[in-house]
Amino acid sequence: MLIRKLFPLLQCPTCRSRDLFVEAAGLHCAGCHTVYPIHAGYIDLMPSGAAYDYVSKYVTDEAELAEELDYRELAPALLAAGVRDRTLRRLLAFQSTDVVLDNGCGSAKHAVWNADQVGLMVGSDPATLFADQALTQVALAQADSRSLPFADGSFDKAFAIDILEHFPREVIDTYLAESARILRPGGRMLAFSNTRELSPIQPLINISRRIGRLFVRAGVYDFSREARRKSDHIKALETWEDVLAAFERAGLRPVKVIFWNSLFTTFVEHIVMKLGEAALGRRSQPVTQAKSAEATPQPAGVAREIRARRRVRRQLRPGSPVYLALKAITLMMELDLWLFGWMRCGSYFILVEKPRV
Ligand SMILES: [Zn+2]
């Protein structure tokens, strides 16, 4: 069982004891006598008795979001997720011996996509919306990033994709301090997030947005699914200075930064993909949805996009024409990083290191 590989890394998230042992009911802490249940594919390592002010939308609305996020079956790493993944891999330069934490993994798609590159891939998230593949390929922990269930210095590398923009400032500080704690000296972390800063080429980027709005007005497509997904972005780190200061407070030293001025990306996301989605998502047969009677009604755009994604996913075997077309579009989006990555803007990849002394 893959989660057994977690045992040597663990410490009790409630009392920080490392004296944990397996018993019938789960993992027992000899320090505080909390029992952490072991489920199929993951361990529940949520701290016992902790009451936090901030709880992620993904935890509170887990059931409601499950259908909409469409998380159980993973697509290949393509489009914006593909660009994030390629950059993650390039900057963290995974080694076959690395012990790596996807801290706030969600479905754990990035963990799955990179699990075969490293010695042990661990995913941690307070919500358990894990993809089916993650349950078998990633060592998963249900955990709170403010009190990680891992011993000091257990990881060579960690990453935080689309995490920091969801947290208030004090949670960011605890999250980064905990990330620094579980990294070994010389260990590295990659974060992808965004501030409120605009790109110097924003007027150019906005041309695609304006054309996209014309299609919305004409009823060709809408952005309701995207709007819901982004609805809990706080962006407490408002400027790039805020970002650098937050990492400095955690004692993490910047190694490399790439900004994502989304000129090609916005063109693809607001026009090319939405037109494709509108074409593919048209309802061609009656929907056979067993749970539709009890499911909450979704905006037409959400249902349309989910239909399009399911339809495309069936044709997404690597090497298929649809796959190759989307791969080409992914590389086109990545041009934004190669051409404009030096130009400060809101979206950023930052690679940081925990100093060796
Ligand atoms: Zn304990």
PDB file of N, CA, C and O and ligand atoms in Angstrom, residues 12-17 19-20 29-34 36, ligand 1:
ATOM      1  N   CYS A  12       2.622  13.726  14.413  1.00  0.00           N
ATOM      2  CA  CYS A  12       1.237  14.002  14.774  1.00  0.00           C
ATOM      3  C   CYS A  12       0.921  15.482  14.528  1.00  0.00           C
ATOM      4  O   CYS A  12       1.615  16.357  15.054  1.00  0.00           O
ATOM      5  N   PRO A  13      -0.116  15.789  13.704  1.00  0.00           N
ATOM      6  CA  PRO A  13      -0.462  17.190  13.437  1.00  0.00           C
ATOM      7  C   PRO A  13      -1.122  17.868  14.641  1.00  0.00           C
ATOM      8  O   PRO A  13      -1.249  19.086  14.665  1.00  0.00           O
ATOM      9  N   THR A  14      -1.499  17.076  15.639  1.00  0.00           N
ATOM     10  CA  THR A  14      -2.157  17.651  16.820  1.00  0.00           C
ATOM     11  C   THR A  14      -1.134  18.001  17.901  1.00  0.00           C
ATOM     12  O   THR A  14      -1.131  19.108  18.434  1.00  0.00           O
ATOM     13  N   CYS A  15      -0.208  17.044  18.213  1.00  0.00           N
ATOM     14  CA  CYS A  15       0.733  17.290  19.322  1.00  0.00           C
ATOM     15  C   CYS A  15       2.193  17.246  18.868  1.00  0.00           C
ATOM     16  O   CYS A  15       3.094  17.436  19.677  1.00  0.00           O
ATOM     17  N   ARG A  16       2.423  16.977  17.575  1.00  0.00           N
ATOM     18  CA  ARG A  16       3.772  16.966  16.996  1.00  0.00           C
ATOM     19  C   ARG A  16       4.645  15.795  17.457  1.00  0.00           C
ATOM     20  O   ARG A  16       5.851  15.772  17.189  1.00  0.00           O
ATOM     21  N   SER A  17       4.070  14.828  18.153  1.00  0.00           N
ATOM     22  CA  SER A  17       4.825  13.626  18.514  1.00  0.00           C
ATOM     23  C   SER A  17       5.143  12.835  17.241  1.00  0.00           C
ATOM     24  O   SER A  17       4.368  12.839  16.290  1.00  0.00           O
ATOM     25  N   ASP A  19       5.798   9.623  17.647  1.00  0.00           N
ATOM     26  CA  ASP A  19       5.535   8.277  18.132  1.00  0.00           C
ATOM     27  C   ASP A  19       4.146   7.832  17.671  1.00  0.00           C
ATOM     28  O   ASP A  19       3.172   7.945  18.409  1.00  0.00           O
ATOM     29  N   LEU A  20       4.075   7.345  16.447  1.00  0.00           N
ATOM     30  CA  LEU A  20       2.798   6.929  15.860  1.00  0.00           C
ATOM     31  C   LEU A  20       2.866   5.447  15.546  1.00  0.00           C
ATOM     32  O   LEU A  20       3.908   4.957  15.116  1.00  0.00           O
ATOM     33  N   CYS A  29      -1.640   7.988  17.777  1.00  0.00           N
ATOM     34  CA  CYS A  29      -0.560   8.814  18.319  1.00  0.00           C
ATOM     35  C   CYS A  29      -0.370   8.484  19.793  1.00  0.00           C
ATOM     36  O   CYS A  29      -1.301   8.606  20.590  1.00  0.00           O
ATOM     37  N   ALA A  30       0.856   8.072  20.148  1.00  0.00           N
ATOM     38  CA  ALA A  30       1.136   7.737  21.538  1.00  0.00           C
ATOM     39  C   ALA A  30       1.181   8.987  22.403  1.00  0.00           C
ATOM     40  O   ALA A  30       1.027   8.914  23.625  1.00  0.00           O
ATOM     41  N   GLY A  31       1.394  10.149  21.791  1.00  0.00           N
ATOM     42  CA  GLY A  31       1.484  11.398  22.550  1.00  0.00           C
ATOM     43  C   GLY A  31       0.129  11.897  23.028  1.00  0.00           C
ATOM     44  O   GLY A  31      -0.066  12.151  24.217  1.00  0.00           O
ATOM     45  N   CYS A  32      -0.827  12.049  22.105  1.00  0.00           N
ATOM     46  CA  CYS A  32      -2.122  12.654  22.470  1.00  0.00           C
ATOM     47  C   CYS A  32      -3.280  11.683  22.289  1.00  0.00           C
ATOM     48  O   CYS A  32      -4.432  12.045  22.496  1.00  0.00           O
ATOM     49  N   HIS A  33      -2.972  10.462  21.859  1.00  0.00           N
ATOM     50  CA  HIS A  33      -3.970   9.388  21.706  1.00  0.00           C
ATOM     51  C   HIS A  33      -5.025   9.669  20.650  1.00  0.00           C
ATOM     52  O   HIS A  33      -6.102   9.073  20.663  1.00  0.00           O
ATOM     53  N   THR A  34      -4.721  10.603  19.730  1.00  0.00           N
ATOM     54  CA  THR A  34      -5.612  10.782  18.592  1.00  0.00           C
ATOM     55  C   THR A  34      -5.441   9.585  17.657  1.00  0.00           C
ATOM     56  O   THR A  34      -4.325   9.084  17.487  1.00  0.00           O
ATOM     57  N   TYR A  36      -5.917   8.472  13.779  1.00  0.00           N
ATOM     58  CA  TYR A  36      -6.103   9.011  12.432  1.00  0.00           C
ATOM     59  C   TYR A  36      -6.557   7.889  11.502  1.00  0.00           C
ATOM     60  O   TYR A  36      -5.789   6.956  11.237  1.00  0.00           O
TER      61      TYR A  36
HETATM   62 ZN    ZN B   1      -0.456  13.446  18.950  1.00  0.00          ZN
END
